[in-house]
mmCIF file of C-alpha atoms and ligand atoms in Angstrom:
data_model
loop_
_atom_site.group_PDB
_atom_site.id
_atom_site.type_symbol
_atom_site.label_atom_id
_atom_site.label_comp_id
_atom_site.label_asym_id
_atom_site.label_seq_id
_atom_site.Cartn_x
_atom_site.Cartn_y
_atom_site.Cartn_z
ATOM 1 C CA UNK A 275 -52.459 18.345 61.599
ATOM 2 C CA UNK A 276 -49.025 19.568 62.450
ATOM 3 C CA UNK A 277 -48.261 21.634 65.841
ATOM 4 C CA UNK A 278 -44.701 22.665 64.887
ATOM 5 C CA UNK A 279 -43.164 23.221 61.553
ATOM 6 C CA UNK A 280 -39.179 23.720 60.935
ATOM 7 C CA UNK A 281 -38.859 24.963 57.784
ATOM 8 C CA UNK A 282 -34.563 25.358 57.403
ATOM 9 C CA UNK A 283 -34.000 28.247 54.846
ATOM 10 C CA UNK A 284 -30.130 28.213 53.345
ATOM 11 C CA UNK A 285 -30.051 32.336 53.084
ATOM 12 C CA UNK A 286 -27.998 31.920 49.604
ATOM 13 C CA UNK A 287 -31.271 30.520 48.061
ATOM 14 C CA UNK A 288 -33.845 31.970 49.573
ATOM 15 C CA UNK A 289 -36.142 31.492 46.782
ATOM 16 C CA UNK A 290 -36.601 27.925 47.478
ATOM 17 C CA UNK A 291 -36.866 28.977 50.791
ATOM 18 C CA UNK A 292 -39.698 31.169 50.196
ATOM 19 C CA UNK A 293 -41.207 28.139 47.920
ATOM 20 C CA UNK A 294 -41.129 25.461 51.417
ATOM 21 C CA UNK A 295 -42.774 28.943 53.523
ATOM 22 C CA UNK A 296 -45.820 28.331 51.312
ATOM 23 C CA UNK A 297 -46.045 24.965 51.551
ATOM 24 C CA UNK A 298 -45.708 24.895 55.425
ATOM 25 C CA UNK A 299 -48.610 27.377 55.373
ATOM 26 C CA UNK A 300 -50.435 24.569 54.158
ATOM 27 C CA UNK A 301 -49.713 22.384 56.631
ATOM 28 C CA UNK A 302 -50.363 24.391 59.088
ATOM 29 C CA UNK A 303 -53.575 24.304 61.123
ATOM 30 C CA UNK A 304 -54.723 26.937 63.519
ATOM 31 C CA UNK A 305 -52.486 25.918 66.350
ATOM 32 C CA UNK A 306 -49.694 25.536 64.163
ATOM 33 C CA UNK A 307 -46.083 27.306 64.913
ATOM 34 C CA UNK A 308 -44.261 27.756 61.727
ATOM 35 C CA UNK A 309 -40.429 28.223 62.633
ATOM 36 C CA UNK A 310 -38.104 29.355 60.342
ATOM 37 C CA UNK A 311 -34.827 28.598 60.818
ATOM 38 C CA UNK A 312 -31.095 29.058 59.300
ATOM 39 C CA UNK A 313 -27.771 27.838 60.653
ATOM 40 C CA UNK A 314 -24.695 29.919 60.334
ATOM 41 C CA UNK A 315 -21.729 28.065 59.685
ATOM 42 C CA UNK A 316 -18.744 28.145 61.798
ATOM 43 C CA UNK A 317 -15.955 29.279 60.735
ATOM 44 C CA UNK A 318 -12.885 27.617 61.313
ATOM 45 C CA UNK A 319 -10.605 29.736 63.516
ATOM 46 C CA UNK A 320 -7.813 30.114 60.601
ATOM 47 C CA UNK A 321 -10.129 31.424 58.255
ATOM 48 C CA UNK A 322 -11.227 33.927 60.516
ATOM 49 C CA UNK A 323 -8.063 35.424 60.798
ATOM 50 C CA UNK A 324 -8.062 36.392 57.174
ATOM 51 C CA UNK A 325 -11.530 37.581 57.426
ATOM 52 C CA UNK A 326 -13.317 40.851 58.454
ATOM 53 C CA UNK A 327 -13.794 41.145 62.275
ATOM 54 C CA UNK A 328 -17.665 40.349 63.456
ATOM 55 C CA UNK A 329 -18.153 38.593 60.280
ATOM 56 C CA UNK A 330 -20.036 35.947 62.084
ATOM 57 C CA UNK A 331 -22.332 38.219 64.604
ATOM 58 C CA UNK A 332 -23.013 40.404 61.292
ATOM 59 C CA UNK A 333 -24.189 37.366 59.288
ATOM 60 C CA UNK A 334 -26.134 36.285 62.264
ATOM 61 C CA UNK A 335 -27.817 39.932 62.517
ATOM 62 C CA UNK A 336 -28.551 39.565 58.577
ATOM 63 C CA UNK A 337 -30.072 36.026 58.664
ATOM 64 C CA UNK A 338 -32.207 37.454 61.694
ATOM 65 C CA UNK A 339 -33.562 40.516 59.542
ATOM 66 C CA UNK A 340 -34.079 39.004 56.230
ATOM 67 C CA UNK A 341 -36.032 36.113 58.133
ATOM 68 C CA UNK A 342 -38.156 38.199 60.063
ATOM 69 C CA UNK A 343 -38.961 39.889 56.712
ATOM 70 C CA UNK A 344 -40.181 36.662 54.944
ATOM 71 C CA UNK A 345 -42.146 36.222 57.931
ATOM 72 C CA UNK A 346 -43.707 39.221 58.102
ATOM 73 C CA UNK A 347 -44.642 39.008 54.451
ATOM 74 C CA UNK A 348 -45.890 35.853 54.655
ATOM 75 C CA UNK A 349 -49.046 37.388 57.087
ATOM 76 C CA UNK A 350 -48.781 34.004 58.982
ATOM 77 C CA UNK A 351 -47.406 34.178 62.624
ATOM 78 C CA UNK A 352 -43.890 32.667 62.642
ATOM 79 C CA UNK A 353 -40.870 32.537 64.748
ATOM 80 C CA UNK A 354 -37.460 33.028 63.663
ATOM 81 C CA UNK A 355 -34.548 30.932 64.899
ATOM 82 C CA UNK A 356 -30.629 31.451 64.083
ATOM 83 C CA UNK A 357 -27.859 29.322 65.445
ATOM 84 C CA UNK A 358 -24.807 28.711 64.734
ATOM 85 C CA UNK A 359 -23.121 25.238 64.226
ATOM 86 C CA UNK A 360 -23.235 22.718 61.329
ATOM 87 C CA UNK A 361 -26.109 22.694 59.456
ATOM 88 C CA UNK A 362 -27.329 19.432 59.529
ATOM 89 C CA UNK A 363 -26.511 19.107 62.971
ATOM 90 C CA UNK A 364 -28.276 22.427 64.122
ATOM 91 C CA UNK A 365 -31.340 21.379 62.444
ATOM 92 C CA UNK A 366 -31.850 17.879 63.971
ATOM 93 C CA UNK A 367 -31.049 19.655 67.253
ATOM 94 C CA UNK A 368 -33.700 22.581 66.933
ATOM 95 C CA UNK A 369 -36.513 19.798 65.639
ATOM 96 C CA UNK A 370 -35.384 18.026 69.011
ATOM 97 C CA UNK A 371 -35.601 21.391 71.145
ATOM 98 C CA UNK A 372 -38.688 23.016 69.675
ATOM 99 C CA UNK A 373 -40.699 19.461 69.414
ATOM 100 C CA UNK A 374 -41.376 19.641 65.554
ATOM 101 C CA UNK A 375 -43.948 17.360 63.795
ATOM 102 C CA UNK A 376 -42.507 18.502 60.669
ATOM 103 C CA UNK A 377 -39.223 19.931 59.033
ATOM 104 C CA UNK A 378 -40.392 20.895 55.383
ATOM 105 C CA UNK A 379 -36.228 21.122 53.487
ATOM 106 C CA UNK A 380 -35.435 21.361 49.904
ATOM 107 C CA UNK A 381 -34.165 17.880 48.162
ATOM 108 C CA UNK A 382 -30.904 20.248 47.080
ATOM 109 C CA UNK A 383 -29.226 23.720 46.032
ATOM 110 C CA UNK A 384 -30.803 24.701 42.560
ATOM 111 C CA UNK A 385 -28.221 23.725 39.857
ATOM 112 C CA UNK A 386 -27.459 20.434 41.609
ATOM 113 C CA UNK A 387 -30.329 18.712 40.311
ATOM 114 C CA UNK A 388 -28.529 14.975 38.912
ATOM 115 C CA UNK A 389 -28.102 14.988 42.944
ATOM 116 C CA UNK A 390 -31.062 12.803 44.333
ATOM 117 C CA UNK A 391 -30.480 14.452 47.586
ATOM 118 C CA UNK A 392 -28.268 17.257 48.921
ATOM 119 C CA UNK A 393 -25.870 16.559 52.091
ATOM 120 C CA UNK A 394 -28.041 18.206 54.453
ATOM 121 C CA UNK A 395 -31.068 17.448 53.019
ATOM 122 C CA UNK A 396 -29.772 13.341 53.333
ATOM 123 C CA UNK A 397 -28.727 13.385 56.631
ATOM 124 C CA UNK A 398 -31.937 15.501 57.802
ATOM 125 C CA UNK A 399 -33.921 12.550 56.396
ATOM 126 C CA UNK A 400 -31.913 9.702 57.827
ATOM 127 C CA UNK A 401 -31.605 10.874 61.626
ATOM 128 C CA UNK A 402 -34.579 13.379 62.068
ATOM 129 C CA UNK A 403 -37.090 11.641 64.621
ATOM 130 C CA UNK A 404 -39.757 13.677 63.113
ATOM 131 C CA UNK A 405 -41.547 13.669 59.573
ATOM 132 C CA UNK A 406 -39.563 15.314 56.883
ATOM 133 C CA UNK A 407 -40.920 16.771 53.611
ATOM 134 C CA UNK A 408 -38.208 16.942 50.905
ATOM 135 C CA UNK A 409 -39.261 19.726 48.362
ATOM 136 C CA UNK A 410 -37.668 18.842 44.879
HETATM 137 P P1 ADP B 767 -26.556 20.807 48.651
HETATM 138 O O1 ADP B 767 -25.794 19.646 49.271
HETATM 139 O O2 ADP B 767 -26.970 20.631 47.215
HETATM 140 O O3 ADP B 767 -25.955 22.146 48.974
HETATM 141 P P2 ADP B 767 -28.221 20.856 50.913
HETATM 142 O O4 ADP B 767 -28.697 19.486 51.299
HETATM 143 O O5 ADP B 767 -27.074 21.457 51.646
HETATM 144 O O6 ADP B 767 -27.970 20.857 49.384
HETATM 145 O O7 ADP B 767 -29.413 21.924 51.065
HETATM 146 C C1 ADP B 767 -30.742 21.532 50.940
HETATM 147 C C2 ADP B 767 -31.575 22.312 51.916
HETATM 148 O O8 ADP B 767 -31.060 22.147 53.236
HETATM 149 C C3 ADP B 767 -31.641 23.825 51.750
HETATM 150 O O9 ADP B 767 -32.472 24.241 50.719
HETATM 151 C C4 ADP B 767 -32.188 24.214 53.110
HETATM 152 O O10 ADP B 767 -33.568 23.871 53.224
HETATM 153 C C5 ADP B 767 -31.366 23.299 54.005
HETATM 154 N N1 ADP B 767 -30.125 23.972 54.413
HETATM 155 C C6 ADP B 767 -28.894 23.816 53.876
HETATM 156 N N2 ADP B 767 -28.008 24.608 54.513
HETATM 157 C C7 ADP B 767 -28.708 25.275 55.463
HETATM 158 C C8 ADP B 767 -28.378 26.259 56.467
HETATM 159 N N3 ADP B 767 -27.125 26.704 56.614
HETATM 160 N N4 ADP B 767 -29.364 26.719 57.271
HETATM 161 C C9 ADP B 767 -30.614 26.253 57.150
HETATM 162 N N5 ADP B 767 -30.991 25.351 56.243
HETATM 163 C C10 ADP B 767 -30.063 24.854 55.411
#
């Protein structure tokens, strides 16, 4: 039913992450592309200072291993996508680029249940031109 499915993955909880995978699997049809994708935040240019040099290219590197991983595990063909930006911002902008029918995003980070939904998770919903599932 669905030709492209975004499926953000926040790489501190990828549990959850791995929780929306299965579901898009179920979504997805024959023709289906299944991306997975996480955003790397910024960071600001004074933090960098006090931080180790590459930090950002290294976490980039990591998010790009770890992701390929889940998708290789998961025995279903899927791409891997990792920008860097603002979160929210990234993922309305990838939906846009790669045409998704569907972005499949957790309601919140575990522990922060008494939270309806989580900031990225709210704005995803509100501006996305696409369908969103919100996985609680
Ligand atoms: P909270 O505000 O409780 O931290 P969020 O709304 O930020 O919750 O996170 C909910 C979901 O949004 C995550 O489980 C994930 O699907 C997505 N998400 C959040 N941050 C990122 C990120 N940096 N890259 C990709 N997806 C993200």
């Amino acid at each position: 039913m669905y030709k492209t499915i975004l499926v953000p993955i926040d790489m501190a909880h990828v549990a959850e992450g791995k929780v929306n995978i299965d579901l898009a699997a179920k979504h997805a049809t024959g023709g289906s592309k299944v991306i997975l994708l996480n955003v790397v935040e910024d960071i600001p240019n004074w933090a960098a200072v006090e931080l180790p040099a590459n930090l950002l290219e290294k976490s980039i590197e990591a998010a790009q291993t770890e992701l390929k991983a889940i998708a290789n595990a998961s025995g279903m063909k899927m791409d891997v996508v990792v920008r860097t930006g603002h979160s929210y911002n990234t993922i309305l902008d990838v939906a846009k680029e790669k045409n998704a029918d569907l972005i499949i995003i957790a309601s919140h980070r575990p522990g922060l249940q008494d939270y309806f939904l989580g900031s990225t998770a709210a704005k995803v919903v509100r501006h996305a031109r696409c369908s969103v599932l919100v996985v609680r």
